[in-house]
Short mmCIF file of C-alpha atoms in Angstrom, two decimals:
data_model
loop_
_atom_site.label_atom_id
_atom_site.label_comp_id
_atom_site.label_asym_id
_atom_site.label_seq_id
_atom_site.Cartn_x
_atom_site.Cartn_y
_atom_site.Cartn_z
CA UNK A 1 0.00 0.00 0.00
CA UNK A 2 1.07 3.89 -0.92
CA UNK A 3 2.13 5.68 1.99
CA UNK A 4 3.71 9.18 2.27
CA UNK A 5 5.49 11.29 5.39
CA UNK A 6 6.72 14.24 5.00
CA UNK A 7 9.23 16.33 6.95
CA UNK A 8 10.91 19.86 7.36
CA UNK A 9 10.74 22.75 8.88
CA UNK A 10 9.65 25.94 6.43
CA UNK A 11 12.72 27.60 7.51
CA UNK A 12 14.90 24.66 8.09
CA UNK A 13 17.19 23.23 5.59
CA UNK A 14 14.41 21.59 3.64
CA UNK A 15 11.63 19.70 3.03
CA UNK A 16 11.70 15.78 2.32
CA UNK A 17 8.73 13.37 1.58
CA UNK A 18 9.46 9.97 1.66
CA UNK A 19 6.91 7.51 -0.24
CA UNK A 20 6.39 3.95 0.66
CA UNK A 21 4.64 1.15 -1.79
CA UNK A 22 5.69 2.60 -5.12
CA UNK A 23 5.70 -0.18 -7.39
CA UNK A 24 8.90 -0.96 -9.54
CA UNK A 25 9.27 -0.01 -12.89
CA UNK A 26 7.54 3.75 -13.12
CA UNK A 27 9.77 6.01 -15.37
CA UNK A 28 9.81 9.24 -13.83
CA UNK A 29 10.14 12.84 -15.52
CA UNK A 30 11.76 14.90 -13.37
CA UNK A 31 11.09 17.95 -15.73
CA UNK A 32 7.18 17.04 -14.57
CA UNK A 33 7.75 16.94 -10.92
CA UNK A 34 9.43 19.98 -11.12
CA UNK A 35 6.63 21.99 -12.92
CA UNK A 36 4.48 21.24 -10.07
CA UNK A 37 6.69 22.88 -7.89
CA UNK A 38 7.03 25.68 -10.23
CA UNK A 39 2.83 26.05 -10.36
CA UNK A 40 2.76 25.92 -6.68
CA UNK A 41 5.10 28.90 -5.89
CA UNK A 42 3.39 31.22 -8.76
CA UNK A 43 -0.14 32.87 -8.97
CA UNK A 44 -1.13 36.73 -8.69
CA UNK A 45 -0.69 37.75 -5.22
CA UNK A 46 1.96 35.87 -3.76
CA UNK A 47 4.38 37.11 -1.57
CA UNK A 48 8.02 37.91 -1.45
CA UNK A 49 9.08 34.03 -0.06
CA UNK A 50 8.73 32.87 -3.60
CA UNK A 51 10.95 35.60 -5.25
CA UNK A 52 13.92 33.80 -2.94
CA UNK A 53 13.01 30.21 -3.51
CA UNK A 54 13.64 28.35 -6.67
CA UNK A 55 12.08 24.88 -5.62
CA UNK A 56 13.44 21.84 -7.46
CA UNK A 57 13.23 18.36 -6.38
CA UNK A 58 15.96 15.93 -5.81
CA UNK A 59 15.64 12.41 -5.80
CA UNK A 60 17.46 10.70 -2.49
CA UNK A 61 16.58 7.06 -2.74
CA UNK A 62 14.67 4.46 -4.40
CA UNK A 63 15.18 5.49 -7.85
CA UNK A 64 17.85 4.61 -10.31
CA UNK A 65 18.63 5.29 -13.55
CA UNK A 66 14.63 7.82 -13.38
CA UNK A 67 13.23 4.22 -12.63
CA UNK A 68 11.76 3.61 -9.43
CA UNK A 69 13.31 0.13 -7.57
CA UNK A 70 10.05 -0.86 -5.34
CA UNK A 71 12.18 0.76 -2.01
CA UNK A 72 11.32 3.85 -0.38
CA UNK A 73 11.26 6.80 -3.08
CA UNK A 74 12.94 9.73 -0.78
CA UNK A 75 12.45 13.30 -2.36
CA UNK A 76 13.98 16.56 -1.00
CA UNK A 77 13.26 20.11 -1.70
CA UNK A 78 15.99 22.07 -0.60
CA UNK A 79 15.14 25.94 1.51
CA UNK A 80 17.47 28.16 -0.36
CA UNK A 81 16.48 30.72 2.36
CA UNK A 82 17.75 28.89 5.17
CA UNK A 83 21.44 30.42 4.83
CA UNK A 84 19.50 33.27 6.12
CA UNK A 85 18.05 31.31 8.83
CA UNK A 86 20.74 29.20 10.21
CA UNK A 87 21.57 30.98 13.17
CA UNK A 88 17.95 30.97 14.02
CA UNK A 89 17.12 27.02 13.17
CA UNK A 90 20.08 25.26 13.03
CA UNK A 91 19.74 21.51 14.40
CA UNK A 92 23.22 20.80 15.37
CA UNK A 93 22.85 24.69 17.16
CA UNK A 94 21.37 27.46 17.04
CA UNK A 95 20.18 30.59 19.12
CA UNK A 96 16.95 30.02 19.86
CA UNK A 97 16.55 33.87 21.50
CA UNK A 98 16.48 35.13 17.63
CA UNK A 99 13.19 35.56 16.23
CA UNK A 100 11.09 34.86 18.66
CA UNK A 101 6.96 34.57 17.94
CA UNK A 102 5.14 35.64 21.18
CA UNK A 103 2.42 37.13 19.54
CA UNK A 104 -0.07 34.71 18.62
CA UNK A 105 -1.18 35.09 15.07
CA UNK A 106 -5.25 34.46 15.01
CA UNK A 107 -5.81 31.49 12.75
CA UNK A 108 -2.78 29.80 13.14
CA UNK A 109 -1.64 27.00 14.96
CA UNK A 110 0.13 29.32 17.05
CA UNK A 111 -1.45 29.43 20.42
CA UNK A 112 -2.85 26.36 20.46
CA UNK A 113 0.36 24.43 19.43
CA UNK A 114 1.85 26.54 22.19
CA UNK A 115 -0.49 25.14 24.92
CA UNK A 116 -0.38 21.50 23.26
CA UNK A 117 3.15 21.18 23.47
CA UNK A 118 4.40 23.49 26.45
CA UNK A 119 5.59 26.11 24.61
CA UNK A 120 6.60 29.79 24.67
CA UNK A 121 7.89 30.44 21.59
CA UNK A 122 5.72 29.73 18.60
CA UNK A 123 8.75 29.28 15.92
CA UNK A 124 8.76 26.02 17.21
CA UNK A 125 4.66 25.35 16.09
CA UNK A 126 4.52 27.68 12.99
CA UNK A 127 7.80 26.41 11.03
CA UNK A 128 5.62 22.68 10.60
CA UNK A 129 2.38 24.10 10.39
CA UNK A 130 3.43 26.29 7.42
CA UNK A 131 2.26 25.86 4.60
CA UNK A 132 5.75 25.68 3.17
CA UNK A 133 5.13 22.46 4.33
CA UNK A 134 2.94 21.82 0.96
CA UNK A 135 6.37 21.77 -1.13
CA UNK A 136 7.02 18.17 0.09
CA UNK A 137 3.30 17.11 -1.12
CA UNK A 138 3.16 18.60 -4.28
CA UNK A 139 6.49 17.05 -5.09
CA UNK A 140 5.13 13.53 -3.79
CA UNK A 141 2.34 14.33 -5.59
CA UNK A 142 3.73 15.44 -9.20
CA UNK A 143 5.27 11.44 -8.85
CA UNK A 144 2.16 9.50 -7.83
CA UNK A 145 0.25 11.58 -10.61
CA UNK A 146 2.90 9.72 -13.19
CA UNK A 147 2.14 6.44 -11.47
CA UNK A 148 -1.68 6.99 -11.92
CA UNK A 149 -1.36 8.40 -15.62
CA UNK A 150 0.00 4.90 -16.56
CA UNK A 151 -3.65 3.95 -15.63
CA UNK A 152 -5.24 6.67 -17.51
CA UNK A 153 -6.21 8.55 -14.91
CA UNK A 154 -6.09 12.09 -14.40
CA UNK A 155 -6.42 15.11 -12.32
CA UNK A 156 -7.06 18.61 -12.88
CA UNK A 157 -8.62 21.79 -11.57
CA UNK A 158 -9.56 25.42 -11.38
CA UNK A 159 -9.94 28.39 -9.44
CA UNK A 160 -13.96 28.97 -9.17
CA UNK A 161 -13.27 32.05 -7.31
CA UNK A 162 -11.28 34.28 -5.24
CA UNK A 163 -13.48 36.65 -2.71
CA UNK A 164 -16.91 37.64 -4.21
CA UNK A 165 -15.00 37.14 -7.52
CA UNK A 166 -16.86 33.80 -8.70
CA UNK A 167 -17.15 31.87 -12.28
CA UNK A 168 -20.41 30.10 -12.00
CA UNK A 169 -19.92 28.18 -15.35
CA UNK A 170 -19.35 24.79 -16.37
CA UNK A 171 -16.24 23.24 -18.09
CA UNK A 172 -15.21 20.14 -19.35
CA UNK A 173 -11.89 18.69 -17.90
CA UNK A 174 -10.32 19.42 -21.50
CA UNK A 175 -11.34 23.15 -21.29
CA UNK A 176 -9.91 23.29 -17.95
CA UNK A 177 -6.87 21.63 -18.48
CA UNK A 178 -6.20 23.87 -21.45
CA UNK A 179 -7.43 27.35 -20.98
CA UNK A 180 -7.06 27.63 -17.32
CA UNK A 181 -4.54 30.60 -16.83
CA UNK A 182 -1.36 30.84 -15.50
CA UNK A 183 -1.90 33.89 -12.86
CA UNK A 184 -5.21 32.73 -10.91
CA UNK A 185 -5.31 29.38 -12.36
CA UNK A 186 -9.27 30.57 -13.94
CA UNK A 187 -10.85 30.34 -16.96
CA UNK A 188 -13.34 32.91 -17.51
CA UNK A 189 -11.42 36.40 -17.80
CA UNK A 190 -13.65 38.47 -16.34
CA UNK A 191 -13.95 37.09 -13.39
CA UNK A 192 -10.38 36.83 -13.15
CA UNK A 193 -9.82 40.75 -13.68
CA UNK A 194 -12.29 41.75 -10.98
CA UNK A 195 -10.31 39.05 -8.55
CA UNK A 196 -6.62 40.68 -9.20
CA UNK A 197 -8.89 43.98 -8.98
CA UNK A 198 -9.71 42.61 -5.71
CA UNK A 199 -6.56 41.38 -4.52
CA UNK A 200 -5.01 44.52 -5.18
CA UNK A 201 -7.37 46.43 -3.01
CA UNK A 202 -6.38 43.55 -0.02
CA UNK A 203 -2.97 44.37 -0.60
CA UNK A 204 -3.53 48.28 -0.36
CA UNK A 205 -5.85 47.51 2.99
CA UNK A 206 -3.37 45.04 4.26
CA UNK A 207 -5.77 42.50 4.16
CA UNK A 208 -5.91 38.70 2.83
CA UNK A 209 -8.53 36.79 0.46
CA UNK A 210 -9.52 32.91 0.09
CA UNK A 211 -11.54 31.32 -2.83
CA UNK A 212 -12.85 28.13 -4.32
CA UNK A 213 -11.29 25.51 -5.99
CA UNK A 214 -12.52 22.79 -8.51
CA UNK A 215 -10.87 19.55 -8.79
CA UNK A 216 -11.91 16.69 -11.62
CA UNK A 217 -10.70 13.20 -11.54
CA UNK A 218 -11.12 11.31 -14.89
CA UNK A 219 -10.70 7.55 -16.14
CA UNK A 220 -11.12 6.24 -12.12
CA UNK A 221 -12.86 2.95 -12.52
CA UNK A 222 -16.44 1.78 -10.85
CA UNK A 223 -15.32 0.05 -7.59
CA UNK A 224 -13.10 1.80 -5.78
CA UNK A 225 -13.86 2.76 -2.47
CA UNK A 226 -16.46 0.82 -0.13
CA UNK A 227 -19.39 1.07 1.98
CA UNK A 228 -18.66 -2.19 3.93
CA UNK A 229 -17.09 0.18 6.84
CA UNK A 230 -16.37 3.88 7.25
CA UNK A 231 -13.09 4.17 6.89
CA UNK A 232 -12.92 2.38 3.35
CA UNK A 233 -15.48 5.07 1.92
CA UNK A 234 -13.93 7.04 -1.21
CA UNK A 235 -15.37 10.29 -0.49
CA UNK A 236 -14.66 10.29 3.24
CA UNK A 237 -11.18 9.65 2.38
CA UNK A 238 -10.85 12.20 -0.44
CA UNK A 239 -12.43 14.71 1.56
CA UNK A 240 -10.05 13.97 4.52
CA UNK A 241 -7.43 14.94 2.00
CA UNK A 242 -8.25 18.33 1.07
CA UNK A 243 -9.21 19.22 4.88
CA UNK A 244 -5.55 18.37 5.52
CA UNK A 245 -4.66 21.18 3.15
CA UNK A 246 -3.21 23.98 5.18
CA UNK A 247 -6.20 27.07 5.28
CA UNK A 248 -8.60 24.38 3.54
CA UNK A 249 -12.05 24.77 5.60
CA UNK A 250 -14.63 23.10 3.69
CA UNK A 251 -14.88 20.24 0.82
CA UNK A 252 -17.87 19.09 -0.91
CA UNK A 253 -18.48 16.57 -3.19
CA UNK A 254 -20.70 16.68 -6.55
CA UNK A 255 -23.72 18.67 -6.26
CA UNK A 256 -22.55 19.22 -2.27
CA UNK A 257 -24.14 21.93 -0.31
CA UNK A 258 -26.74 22.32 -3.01
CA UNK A 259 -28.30 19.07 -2.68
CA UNK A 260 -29.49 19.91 1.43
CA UNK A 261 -32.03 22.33 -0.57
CA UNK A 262 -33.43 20.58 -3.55
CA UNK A 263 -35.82 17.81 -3.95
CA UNK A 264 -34.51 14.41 -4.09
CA UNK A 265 -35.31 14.33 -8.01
CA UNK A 266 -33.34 16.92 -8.51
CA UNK A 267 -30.19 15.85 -6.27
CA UNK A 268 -29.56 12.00 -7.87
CA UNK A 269 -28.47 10.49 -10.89
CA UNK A 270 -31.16 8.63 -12.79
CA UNK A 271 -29.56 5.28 -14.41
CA UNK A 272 -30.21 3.97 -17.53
CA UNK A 273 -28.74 1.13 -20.35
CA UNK A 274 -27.42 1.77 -23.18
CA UNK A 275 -24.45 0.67 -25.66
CA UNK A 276 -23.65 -2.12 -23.66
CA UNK A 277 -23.24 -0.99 -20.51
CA UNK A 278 -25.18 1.32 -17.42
CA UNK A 279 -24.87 4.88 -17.57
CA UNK A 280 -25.79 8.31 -16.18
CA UNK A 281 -26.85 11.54 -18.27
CA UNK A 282 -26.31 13.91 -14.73
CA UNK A 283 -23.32 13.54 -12.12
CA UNK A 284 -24.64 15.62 -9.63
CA UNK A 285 -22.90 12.95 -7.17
CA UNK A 286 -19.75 13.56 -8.01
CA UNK A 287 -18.68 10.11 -9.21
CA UNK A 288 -19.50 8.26 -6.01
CA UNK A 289 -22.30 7.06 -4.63
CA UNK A 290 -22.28 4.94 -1.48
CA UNK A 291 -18.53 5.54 -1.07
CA UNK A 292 -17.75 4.00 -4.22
CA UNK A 293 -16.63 5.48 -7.49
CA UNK A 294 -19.20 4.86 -9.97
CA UNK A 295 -17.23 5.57 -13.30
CA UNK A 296 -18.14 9.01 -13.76
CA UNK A 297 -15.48 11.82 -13.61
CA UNK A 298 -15.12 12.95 -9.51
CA UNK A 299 -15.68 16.15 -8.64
CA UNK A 300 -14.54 17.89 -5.73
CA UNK A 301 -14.89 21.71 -4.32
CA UNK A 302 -12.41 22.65 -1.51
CA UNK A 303 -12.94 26.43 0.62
CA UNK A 304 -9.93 27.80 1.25
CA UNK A 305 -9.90 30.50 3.77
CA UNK A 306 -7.81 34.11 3.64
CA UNK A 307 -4.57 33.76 5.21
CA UNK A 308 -4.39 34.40 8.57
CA UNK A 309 -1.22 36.32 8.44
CA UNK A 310 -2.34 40.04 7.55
CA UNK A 311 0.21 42.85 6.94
CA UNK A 312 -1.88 45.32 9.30
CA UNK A 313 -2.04 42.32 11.65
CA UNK A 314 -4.87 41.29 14.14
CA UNK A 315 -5.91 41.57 17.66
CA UNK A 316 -3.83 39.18 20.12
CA UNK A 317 -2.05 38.64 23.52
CA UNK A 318 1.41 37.77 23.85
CA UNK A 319 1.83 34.65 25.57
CA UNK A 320 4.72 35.12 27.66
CA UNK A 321 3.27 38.67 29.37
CA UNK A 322 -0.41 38.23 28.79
CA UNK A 323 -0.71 41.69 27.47
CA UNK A 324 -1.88 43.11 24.60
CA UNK A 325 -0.66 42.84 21.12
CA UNK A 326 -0.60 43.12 17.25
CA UNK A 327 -0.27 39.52 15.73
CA UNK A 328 3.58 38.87 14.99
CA UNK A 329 3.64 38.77 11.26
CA UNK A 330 6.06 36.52 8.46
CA UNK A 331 6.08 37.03 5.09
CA UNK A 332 3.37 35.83 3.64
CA UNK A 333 0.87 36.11 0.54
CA UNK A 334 -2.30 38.10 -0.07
CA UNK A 335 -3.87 35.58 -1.86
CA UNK A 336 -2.64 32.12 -2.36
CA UNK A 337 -5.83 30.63 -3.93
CA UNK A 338 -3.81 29.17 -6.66
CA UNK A 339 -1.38 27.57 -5.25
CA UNK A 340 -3.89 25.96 -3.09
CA UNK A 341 -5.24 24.29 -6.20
CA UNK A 342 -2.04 22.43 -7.13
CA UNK A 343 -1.40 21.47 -3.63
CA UNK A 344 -5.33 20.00 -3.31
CA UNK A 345 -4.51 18.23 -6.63
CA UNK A 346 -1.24 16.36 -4.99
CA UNK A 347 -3.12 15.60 -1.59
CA UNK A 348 -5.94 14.42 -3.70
CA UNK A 349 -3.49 12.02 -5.85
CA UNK A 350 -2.01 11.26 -2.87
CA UNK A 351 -5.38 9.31 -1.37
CA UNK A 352 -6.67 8.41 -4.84
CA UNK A 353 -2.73 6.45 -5.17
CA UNK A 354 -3.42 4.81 -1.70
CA UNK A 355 -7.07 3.60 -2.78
CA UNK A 356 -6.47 2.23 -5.75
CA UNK A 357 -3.19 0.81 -4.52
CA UNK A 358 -5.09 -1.39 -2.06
CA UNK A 359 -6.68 -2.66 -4.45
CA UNK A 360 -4.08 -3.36 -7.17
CA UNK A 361 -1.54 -4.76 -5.01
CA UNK A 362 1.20 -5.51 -7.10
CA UNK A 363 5.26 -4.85 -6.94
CA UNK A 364 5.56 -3.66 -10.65
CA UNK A 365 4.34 -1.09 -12.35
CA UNK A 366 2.88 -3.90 -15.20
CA UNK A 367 1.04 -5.25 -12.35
CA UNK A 368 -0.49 -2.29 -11.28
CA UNK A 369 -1.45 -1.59 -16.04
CA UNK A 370 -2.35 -5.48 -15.92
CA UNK A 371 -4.38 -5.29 -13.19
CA UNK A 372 -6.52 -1.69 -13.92
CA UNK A 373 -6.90 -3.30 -16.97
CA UNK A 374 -8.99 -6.28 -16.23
CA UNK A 375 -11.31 -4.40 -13.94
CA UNK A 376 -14.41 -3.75 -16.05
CA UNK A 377 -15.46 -0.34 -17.31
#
């Protein structure tokens, strides 16, 4: 079965996924995962962090010759800014009196994390719970999504909105995969003008902005997934994904929210048979039903919230005195809407590699083809 840790700190010396159950035989293209990590670290409204990282991926085990061996695949992502850091987070030593986060940001893990683990100094909660953290995923995820391509299936997604900036039309996964743009990661144009319009009012205001994101899986299979017990259901698990996004607060599936206020004629997908084979002419579900795929492209929404971290800062109480404070602020982004997308599609990989995995089985990457093959359509 897939499994994947990461590790790193965002301002440590780098950040490393390690990836367990990856079948022998998959050719990689490193040129691939690194265009992930390229996608991840651009979009309109992103702060100055990404002008001083240049993330690139570097294979530390289980690969040889760009084929994977069956061992554990080890990636690293190397901080380019931790030269600048190394007196502050160095693990053979370090002064830990530098940079010190009293100030508990609002949203963050910061005050919390400080009570969990007996804490005074937040560095020691906010350098995991970064979303730098995301650069290890996406990288894991950029190699899984070569695994599962070999199976002909695919991910994509857009940005349905930013703010009050919102696209309420429908694509096709080709029109998304090739017109979606390269600032907001939209399609429709207009709606992406009045969203940098509205970013660039945030950033005046020193304020932050969150959106919507679409994400389409195509050529999964009927089957995978289960109702037998809860923890086997496919949209369970694929929703578990995206809420472990950092900033990711909600996740609905298909029709989602929509479907508590219709009728029930209007919320399910009416079967019929044709050519040969069942089929639906709606997919308000999504592509499962009862925790199982049914065949029909997946479709998934995830709500990302604004950033927590805002330039005029927010109400708080330092930890150490108890008095009264402006939240201590990093660098950080106005809106990182799109970058959120490519990080949902790698966590969403990520779980759809582990499901269909258990299911496979298989050491080679021919089993896994041989396999996906014989299941029926």
């Amino acid at each position: 079965m897939i499994t994947l840790t990461t590790a790193g700190e965002s301002h440590g010396k780098g950040l490393f996924a390690i990836i367990e159950g990856i079948p022998k035989g998959l050719r990689l293209d490193l040129e691939g995962i690194n265009a992930e990590l390229f996608r991840r670290q651009g979009g309109y409204g992103r702060g100055a962090r990404q002008k001083i990282e240049r993330d690139e991926a570097e294979i530390l085990s289980g690969v040889r010759n760009l084929e994977t061996l069956g061992s554990p695949l080890t990636l690293a992502v190397w901080n380019r800014d931790y030269e600048n850091w190394k007196e502050v987070m160095a693990p053979e030593g370090c002064d830990i009196s530098l940079r010190r986060v009293e100030n508990a940001r609002p949203g963050h893990a910061d005050l919390a994390g400080m009570i969990k683990f007996g804490q005074t100094d937040a560095r020691n909660i906010l350098e995991r719970a970064s979303a730098r953290e995301t650069a290890a995923r996406v990288a894991a995820g950029a190699v899984l999504r070569q695994l599962l391509s070999l199976l002909g299936i695919e991910v994509t997604g857009f940005v349905r909105a930013v703010g009050a900036s919102a696209d309420g039309n429908e694509y096709t996964f080709e029109e998304i995969r090739k017109n979606r743009s390269d600032d907001l990661c939209m399609l429709d144009r207009k709606t992406e003008k009045n969203a940098k319009e509205e970013i660039d009012r945030c950033k005046e205001e020193g304020d932050t902005l969150g959106g919507e994101i679409e994400l389409r899986v195509k050529g999964l299979k009927c089957g995978f997934g289960s109702p037998m017990t809860y923890r086997e259901k496919l949209d369970a698990r694929l929703a578990s994904a995206l809420m472990s996004v950092q900033a990711v607060k909600g996740v609905a599936i298909g029709c989602g929210l929509a479907s508590a206020t219709v009728r029930g004629s209007q919320a399910h997908d009416e079967i019929y048979f044709g050519n040969g084979k069942f089929e639906r002419r709606t997919n308000r579900a999504g592509g499962i039903e009862g925790g199982i795929s049914n065949g029909q492209e997946v479709v998934l929404r995830a709500f990302m919230k604004p950033i927590p971290t805002l330039a005029k800062g927010l109400d708080t109480v330092n930890f150490v005195t108890k008095e009264r404070a402006k939240a201590s602020r990093e660098r950080s982004d106005v809106c990182a809407v799109p970058a959120c997308e490519v990080v949902s599609e790698s966590a969403l990989i990520v779980e759809l590699c582990k499901v269909v995995s258990e299911r496979l089985g298989g050491d080679t990457a021919e089993d896994w083809i041989k396999r996906y093959g014989e299941i029926p359509q």
